[in-house]
Short mmCIF file of N, CA and C in Angstrom, two decimals:
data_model
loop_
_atom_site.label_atom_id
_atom_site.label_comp_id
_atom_site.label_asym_id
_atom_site.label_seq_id
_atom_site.Cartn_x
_atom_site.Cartn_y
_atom_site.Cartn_z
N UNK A 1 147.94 211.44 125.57
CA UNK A 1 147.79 212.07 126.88
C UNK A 1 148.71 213.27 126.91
N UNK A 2 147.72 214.33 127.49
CA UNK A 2 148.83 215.55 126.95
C UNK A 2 148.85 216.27 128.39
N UNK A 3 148.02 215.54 129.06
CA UNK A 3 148.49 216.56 130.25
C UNK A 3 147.69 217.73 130.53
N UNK A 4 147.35 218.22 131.57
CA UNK A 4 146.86 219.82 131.44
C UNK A 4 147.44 220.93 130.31
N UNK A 5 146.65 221.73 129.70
CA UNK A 5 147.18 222.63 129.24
C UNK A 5 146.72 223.99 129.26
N UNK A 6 146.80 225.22 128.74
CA UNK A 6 146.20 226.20 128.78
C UNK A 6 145.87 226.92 127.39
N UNK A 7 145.28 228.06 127.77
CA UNK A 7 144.48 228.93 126.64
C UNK A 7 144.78 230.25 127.91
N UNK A 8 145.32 231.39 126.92
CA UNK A 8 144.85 232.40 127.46
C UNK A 8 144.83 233.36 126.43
N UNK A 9 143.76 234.50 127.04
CA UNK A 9 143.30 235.64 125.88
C UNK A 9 143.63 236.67 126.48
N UNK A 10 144.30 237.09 125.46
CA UNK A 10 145.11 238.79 126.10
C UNK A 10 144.02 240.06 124.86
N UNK A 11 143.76 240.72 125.84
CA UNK A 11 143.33 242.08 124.92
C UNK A 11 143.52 242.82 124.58
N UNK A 12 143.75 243.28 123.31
CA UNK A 12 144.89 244.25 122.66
C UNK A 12 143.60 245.32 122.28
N UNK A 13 144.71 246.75 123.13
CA UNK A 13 144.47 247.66 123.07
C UNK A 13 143.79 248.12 121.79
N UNK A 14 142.76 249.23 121.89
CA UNK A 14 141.83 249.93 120.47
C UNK A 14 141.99 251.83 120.97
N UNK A 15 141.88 252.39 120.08
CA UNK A 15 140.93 253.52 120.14
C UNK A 15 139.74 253.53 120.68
N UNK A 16 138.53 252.51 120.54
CA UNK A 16 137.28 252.41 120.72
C UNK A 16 136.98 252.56 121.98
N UNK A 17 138.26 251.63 123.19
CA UNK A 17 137.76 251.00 124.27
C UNK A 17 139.16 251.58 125.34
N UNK A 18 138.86 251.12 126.53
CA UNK A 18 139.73 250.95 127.55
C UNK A 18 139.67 249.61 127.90
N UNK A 19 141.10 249.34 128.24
CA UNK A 19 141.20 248.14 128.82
C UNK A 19 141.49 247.92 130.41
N UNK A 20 140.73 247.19 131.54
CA UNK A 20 140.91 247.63 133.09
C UNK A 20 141.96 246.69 132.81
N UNK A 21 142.80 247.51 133.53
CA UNK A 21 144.63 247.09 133.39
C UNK A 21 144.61 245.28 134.37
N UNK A 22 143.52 245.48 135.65
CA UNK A 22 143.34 244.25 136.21
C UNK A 22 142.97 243.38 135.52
N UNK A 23 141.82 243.33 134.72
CA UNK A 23 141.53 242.39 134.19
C UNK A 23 141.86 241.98 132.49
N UNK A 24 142.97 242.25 131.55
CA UNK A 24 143.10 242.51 130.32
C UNK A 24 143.82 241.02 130.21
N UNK A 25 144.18 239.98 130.75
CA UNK A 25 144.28 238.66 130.73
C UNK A 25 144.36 237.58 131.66
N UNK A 26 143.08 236.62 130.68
CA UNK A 26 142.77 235.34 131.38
C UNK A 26 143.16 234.23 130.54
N UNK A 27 143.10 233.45 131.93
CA UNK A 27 143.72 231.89 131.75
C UNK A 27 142.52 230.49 131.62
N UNK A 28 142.39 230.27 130.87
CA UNK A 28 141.42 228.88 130.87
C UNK A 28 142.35 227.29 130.48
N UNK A 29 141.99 226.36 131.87
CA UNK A 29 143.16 225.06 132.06
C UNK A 29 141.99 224.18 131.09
N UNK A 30 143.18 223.48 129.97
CA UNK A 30 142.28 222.09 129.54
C UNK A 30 142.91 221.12 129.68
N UNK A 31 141.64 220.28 130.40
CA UNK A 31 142.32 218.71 130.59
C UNK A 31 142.13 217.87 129.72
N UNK A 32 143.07 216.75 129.78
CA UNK A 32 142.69 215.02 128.88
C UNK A 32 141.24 215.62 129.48
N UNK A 33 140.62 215.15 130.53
CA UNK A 33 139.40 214.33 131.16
C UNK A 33 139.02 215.18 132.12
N UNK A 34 137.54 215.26 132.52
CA UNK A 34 137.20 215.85 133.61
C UNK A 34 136.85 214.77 134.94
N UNK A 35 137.10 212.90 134.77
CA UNK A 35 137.17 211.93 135.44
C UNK A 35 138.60 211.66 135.82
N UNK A 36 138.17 211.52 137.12
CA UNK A 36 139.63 210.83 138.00
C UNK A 36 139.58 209.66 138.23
N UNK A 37 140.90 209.02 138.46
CA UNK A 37 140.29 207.36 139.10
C UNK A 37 140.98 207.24 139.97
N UNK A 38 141.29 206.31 141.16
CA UNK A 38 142.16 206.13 141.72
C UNK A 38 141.78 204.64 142.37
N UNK A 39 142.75 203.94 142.80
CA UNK A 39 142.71 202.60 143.74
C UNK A 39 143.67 202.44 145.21
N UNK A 40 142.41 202.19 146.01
CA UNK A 40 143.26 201.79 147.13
C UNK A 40 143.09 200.04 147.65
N UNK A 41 143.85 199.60 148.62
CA UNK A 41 143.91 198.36 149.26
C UNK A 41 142.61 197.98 149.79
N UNK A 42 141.83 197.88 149.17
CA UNK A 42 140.55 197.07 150.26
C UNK A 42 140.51 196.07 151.42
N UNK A 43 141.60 195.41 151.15
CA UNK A 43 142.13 194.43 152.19
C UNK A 43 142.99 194.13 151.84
N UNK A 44 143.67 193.89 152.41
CA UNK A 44 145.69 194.03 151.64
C UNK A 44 146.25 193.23 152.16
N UNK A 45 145.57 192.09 152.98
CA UNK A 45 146.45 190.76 152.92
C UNK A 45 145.17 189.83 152.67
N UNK A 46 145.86 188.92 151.75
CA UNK A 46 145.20 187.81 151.16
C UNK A 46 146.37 186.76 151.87
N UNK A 47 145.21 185.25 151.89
CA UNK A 47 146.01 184.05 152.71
C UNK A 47 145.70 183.23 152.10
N UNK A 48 146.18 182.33 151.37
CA UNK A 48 146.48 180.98 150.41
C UNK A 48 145.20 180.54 151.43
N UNK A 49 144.62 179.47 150.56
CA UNK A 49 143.82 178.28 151.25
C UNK A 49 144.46 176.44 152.04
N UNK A 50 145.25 177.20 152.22
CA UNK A 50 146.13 175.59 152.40
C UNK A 50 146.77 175.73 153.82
N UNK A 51 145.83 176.32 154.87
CA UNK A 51 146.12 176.35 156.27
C UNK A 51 145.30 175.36 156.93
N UNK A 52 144.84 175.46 158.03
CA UNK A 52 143.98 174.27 158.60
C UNK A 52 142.68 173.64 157.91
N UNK A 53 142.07 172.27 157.90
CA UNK A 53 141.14 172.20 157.99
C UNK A 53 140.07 172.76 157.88
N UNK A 54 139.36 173.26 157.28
CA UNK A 54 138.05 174.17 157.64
C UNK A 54 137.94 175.28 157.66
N UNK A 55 139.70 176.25 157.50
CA UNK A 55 140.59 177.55 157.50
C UNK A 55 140.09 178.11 155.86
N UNK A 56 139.03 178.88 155.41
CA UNK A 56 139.30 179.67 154.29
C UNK A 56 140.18 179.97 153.58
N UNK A 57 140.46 180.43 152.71
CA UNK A 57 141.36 181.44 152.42
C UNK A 57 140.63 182.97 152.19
N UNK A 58 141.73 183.67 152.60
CA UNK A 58 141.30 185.25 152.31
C UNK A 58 142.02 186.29 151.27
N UNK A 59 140.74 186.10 151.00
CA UNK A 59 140.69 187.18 149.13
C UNK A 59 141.54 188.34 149.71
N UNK A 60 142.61 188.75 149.30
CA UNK A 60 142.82 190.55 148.91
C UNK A 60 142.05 191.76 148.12
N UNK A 61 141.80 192.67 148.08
CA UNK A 61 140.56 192.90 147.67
C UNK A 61 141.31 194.57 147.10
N UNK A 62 141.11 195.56 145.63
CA UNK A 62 141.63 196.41 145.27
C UNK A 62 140.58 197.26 145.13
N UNK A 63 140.39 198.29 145.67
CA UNK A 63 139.27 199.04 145.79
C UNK A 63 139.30 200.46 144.73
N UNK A 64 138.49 200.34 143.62
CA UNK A 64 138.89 201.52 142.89
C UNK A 64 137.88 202.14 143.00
N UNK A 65 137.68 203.84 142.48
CA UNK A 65 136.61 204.68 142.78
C UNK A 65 136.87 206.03 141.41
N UNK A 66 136.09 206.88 141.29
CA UNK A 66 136.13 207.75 140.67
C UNK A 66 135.18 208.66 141.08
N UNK A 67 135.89 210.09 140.21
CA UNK A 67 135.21 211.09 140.50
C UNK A 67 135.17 212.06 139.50
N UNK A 68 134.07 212.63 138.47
CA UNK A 68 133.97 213.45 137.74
C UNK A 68 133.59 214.85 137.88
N UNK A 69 134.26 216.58 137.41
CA UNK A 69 134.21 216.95 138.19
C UNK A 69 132.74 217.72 137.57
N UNK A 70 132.39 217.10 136.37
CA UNK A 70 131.11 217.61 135.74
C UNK A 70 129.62 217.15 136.44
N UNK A 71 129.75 215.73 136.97
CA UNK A 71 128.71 215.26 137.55
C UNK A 71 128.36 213.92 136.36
N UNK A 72 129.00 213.28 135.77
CA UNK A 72 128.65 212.72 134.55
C UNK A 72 129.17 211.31 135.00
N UNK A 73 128.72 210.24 135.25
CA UNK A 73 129.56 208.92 135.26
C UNK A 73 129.12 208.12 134.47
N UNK A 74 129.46 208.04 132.67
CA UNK A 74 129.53 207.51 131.94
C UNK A 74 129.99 205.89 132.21
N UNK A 75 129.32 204.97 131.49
CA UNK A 75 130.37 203.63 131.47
C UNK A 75 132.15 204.34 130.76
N UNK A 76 132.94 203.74 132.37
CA UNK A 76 134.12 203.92 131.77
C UNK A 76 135.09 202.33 131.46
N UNK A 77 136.17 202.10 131.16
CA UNK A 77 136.66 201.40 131.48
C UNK A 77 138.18 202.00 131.42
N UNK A 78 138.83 201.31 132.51
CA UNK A 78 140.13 201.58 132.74
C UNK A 78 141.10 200.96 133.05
N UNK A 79 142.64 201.04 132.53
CA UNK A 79 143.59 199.81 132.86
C UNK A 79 144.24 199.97 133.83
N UNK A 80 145.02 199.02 134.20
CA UNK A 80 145.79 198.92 135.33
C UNK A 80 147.02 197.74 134.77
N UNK A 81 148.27 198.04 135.46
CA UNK A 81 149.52 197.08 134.91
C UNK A 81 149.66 196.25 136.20
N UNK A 82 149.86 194.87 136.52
CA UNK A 82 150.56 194.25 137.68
C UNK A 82 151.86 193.50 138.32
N UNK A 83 152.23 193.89 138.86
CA UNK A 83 154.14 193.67 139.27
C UNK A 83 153.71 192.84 140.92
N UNK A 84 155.41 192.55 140.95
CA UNK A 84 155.44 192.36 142.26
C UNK A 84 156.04 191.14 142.22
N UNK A 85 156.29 190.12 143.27
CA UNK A 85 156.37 189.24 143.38
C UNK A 85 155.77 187.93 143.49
N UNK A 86 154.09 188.07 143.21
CA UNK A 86 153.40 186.99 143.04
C UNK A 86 153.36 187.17 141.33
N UNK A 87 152.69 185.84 140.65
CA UNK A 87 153.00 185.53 139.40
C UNK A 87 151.05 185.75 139.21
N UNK A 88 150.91 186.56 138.38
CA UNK A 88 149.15 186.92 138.24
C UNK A 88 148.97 184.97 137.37
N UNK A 89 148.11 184.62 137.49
CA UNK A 89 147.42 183.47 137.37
C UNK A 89 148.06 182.20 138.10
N UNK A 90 148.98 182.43 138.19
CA UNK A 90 149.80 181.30 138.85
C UNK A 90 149.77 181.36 140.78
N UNK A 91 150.28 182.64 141.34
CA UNK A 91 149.93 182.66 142.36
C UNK A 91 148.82 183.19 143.06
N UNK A 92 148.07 183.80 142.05
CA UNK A 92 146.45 184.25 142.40
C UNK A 92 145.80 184.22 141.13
N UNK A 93 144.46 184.31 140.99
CA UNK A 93 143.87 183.57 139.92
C UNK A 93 143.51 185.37 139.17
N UNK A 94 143.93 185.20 137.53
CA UNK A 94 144.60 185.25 136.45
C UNK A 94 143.32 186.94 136.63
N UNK A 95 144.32 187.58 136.54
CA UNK A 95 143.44 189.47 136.68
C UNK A 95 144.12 189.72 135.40
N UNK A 96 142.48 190.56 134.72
CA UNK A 96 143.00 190.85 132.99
C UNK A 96 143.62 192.36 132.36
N UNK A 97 143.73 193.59 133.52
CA UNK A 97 144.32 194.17 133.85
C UNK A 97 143.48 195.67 132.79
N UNK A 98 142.44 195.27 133.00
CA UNK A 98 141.15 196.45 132.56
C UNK A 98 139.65 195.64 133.64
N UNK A 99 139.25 197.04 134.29
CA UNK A 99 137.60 196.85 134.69
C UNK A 99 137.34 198.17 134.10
N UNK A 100 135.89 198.04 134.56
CA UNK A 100 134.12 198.27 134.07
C UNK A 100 133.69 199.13 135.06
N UNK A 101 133.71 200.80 135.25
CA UNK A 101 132.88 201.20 135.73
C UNK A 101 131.93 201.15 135.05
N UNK A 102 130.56 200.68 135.57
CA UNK A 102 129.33 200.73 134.63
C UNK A 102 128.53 202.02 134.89
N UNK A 103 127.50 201.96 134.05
CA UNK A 103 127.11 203.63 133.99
C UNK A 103 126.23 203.87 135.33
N UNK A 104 126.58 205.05 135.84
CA UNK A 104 126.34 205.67 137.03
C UNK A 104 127.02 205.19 138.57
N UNK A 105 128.14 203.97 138.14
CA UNK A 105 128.60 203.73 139.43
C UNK A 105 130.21 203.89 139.69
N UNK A 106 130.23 204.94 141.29
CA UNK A 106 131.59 205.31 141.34
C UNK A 106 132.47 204.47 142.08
N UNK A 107 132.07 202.82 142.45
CA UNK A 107 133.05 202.26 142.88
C UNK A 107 133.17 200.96 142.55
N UNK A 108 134.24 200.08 142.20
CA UNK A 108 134.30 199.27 142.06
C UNK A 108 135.61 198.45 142.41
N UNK A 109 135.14 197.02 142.95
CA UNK A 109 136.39 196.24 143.42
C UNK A 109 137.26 195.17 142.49
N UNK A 110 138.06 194.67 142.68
CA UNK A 110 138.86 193.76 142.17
C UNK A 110 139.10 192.82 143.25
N UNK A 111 138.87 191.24 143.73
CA UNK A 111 139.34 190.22 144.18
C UNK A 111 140.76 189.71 143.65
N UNK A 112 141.79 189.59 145.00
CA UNK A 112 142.99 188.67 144.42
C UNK A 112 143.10 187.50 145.24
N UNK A 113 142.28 186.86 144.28
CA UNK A 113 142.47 185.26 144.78
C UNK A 113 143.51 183.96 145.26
N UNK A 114 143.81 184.34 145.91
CA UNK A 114 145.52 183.53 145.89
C UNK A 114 144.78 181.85 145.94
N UNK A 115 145.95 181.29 144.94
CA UNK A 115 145.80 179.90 144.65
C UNK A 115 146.53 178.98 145.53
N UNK A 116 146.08 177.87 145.84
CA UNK A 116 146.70 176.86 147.08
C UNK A 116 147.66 176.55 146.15
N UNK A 117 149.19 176.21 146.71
CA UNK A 117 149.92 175.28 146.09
C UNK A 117 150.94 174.87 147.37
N UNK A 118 151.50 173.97 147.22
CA UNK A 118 152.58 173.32 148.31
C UNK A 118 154.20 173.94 148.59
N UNK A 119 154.62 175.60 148.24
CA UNK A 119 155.41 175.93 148.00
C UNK A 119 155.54 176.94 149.27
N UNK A 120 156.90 176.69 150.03
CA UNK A 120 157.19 177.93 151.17
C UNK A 120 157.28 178.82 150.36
N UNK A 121 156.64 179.98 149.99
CA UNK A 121 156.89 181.41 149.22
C UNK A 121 157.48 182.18 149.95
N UNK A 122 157.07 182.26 151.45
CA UNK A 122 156.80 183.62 152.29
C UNK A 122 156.29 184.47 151.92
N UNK A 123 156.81 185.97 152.32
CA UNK A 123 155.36 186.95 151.50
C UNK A 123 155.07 187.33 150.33
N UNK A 124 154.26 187.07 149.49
CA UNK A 124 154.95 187.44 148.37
C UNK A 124 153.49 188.84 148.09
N UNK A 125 154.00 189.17 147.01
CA UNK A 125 153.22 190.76 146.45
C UNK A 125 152.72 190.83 145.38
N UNK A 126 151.46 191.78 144.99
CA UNK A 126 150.99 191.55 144.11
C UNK A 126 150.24 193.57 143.95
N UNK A 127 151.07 194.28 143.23
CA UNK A 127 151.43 195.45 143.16
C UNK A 127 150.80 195.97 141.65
N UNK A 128 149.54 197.07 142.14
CA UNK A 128 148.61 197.41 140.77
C UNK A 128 149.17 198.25 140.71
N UNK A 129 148.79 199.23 139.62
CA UNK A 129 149.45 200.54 138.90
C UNK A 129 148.16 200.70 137.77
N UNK A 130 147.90 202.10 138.24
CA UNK A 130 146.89 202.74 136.89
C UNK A 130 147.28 203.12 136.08
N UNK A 131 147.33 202.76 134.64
CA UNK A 131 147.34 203.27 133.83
C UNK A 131 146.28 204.32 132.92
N UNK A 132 147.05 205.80 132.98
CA UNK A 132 146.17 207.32 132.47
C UNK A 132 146.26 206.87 130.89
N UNK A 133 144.82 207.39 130.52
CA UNK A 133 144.54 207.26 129.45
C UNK A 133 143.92 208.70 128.61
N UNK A 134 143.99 208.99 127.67
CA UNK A 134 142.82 210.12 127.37
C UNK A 134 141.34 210.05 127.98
N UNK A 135 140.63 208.78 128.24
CA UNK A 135 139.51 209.15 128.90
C UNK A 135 139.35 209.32 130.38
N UNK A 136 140.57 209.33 131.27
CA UNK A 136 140.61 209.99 132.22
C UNK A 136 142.13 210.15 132.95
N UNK A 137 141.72 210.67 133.86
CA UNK A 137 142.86 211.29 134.73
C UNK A 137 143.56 209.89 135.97
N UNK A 138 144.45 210.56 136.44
CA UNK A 138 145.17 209.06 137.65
C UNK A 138 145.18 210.12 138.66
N UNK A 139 145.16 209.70 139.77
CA UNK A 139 145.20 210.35 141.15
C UNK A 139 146.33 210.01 141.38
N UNK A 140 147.44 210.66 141.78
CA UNK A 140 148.80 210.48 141.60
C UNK A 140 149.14 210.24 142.85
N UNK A 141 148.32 211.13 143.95
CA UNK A 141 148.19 209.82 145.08
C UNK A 141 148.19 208.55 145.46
N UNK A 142 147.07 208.25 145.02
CA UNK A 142 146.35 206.81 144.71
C UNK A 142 146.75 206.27 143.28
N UNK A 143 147.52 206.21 142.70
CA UNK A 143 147.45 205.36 141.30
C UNK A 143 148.30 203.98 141.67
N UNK A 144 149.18 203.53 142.77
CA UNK A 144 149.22 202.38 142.92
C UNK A 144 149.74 201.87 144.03
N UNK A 145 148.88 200.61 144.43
CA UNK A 145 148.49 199.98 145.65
C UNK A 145 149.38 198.60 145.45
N UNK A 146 149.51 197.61 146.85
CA UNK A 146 150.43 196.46 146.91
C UNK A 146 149.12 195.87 147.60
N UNK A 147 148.91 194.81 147.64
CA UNK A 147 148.00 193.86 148.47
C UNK A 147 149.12 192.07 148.54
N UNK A 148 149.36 191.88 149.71
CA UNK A 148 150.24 190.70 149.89
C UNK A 148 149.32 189.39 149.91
N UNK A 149 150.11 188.40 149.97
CA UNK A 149 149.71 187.16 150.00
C UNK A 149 150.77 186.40 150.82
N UNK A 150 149.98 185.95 151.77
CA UNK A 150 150.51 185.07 152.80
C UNK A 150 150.91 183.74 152.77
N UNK A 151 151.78 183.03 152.35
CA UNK A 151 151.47 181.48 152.63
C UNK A 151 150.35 180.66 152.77
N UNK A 152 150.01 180.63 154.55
CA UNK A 152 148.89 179.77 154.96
C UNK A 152 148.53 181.02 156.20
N UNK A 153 147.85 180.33 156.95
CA UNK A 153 147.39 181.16 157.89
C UNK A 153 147.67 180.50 159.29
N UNK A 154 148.72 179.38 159.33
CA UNK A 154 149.08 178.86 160.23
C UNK A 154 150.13 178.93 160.25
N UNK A 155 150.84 179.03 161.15
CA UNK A 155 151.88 179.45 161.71
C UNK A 155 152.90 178.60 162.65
N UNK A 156 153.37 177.49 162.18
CA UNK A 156 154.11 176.79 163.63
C UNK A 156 155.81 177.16 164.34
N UNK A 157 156.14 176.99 165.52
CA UNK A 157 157.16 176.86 165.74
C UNK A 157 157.41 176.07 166.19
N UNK A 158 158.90 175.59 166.83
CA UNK A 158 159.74 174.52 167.14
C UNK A 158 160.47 175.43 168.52
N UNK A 159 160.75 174.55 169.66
CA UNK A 159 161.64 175.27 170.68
C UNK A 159 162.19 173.75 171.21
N UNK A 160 163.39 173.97 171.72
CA UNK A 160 164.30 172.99 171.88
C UNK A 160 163.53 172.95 173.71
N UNK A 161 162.65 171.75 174.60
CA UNK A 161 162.51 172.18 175.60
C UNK A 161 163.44 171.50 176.47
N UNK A 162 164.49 170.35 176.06
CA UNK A 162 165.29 169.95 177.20
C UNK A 162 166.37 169.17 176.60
N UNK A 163 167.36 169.74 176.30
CA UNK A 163 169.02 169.34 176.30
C UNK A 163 168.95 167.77 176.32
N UNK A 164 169.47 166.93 174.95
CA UNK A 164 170.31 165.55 175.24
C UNK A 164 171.04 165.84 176.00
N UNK A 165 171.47 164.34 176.65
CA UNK A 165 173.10 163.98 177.84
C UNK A 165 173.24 162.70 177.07
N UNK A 166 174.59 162.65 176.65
CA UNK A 166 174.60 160.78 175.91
C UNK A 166 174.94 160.44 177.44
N UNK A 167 174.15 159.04 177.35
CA UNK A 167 174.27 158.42 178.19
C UNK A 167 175.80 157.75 178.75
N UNK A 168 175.94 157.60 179.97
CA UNK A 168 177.44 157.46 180.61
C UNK A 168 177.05 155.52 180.80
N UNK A 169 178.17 155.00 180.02
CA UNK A 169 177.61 153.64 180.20
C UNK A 169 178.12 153.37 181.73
N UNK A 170 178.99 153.48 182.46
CA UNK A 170 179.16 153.44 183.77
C UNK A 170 178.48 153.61 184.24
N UNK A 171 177.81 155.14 184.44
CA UNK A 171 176.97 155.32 185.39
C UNK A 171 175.21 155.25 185.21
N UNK A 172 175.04 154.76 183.53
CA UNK A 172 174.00 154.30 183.11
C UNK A 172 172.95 155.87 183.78
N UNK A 173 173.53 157.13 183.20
CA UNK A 173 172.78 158.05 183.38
C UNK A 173 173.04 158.84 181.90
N UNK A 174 171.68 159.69 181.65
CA UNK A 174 171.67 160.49 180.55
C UNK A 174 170.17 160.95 180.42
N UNK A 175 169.96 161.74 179.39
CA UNK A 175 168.96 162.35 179.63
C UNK A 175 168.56 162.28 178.06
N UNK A 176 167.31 162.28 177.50
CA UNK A 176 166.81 162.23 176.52
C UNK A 176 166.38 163.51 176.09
N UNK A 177 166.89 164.45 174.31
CA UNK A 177 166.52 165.48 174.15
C UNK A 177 165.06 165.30 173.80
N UNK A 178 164.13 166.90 174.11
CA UNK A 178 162.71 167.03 173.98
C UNK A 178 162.75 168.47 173.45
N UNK A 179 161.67 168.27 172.06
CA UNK A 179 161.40 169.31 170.98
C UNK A 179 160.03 169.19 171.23
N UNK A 180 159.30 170.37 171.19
CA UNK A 180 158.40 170.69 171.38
C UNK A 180 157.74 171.38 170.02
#
């Protein structure tokens, strides 16, 4: 990967000719690739399956796209690296860190499946990154997205609603604490 580069042609003066002083040198840019890629969050929170009863879980979803500037959408394929704080197969089910544009199509998704297990995580993350290759370019914008993963999708709290009194054996008064 080399990056943009250039070519330019300068025209050296003759006897024969004149040179228009405006125009006596040009610049032509060459790229790796005339394809871009980029990925954004399709849905960027995913929720374990281990909330209520009958409660789904919800996929995170990585939305990648491209754009060539020839008009050409070859089958490409392209990588991507993953970080973060979820564990790829362990806390969502196991991403191989290359897809498949197939020929003629400019978008394609990735599912992050988060796996049920019995563990308070809190939030944890699951953070793509494109990797540029010679067969195309990274949108330096877009080259990398976070999509979270939630626990469960239930949510409880606790509130203290009424103060113990130990009971006064004399006066055989007291009050019983209530958690709600």
């Amino acid at each position: 990967i080399e990056g943009a580069e250039t070519v330019t042609l300068t025209l050296v003066q003759s006897n024969t000719y004149l040179i228009d002083p405006s125009r006596s040198s040009e610049t032509i840019l060459v790229e790796d690739s005339s394809t871009t890629v980029s990925v954004t969050p399709g849905v960027p929170n995913a929720i374990e399956p281990n909330g209520p009863p009958g409660e789904p879980a919800v996929n995170g979803r990585f939305d990648f796209s491209r754009s060539d500037e020839r008009g050409l959408d070859p089958e490409l394929t392209i990588y991507y690296v993953l970080t973060g704080t979820a564990s790829n197969g362990v806390d969502y089910s196991l991403l191989s860190g290359a897809l498949v544009f197939s020929d003629g199509v400019d978008n394609v998704s990735v599912d992050v499946i988060p796996i049920a297990d019995s563990i308070l995580e809190g939030l944890e993350t699951v953070t793509l990154t494109l990797v540029p290759t010679n067969t195309y370019l990274v949108d330096t914008n877009n080259s990398t997205q976070t999509v979270n993963i939630i626990d469960t999708s239930t949510t409880i709290q606790v509130f203290a609603i009424q103060p113990a009194i130990e009971t006064n054996v004399t006066l055989q008064v007291g009050q019983t604490g209530i958690f709600q």
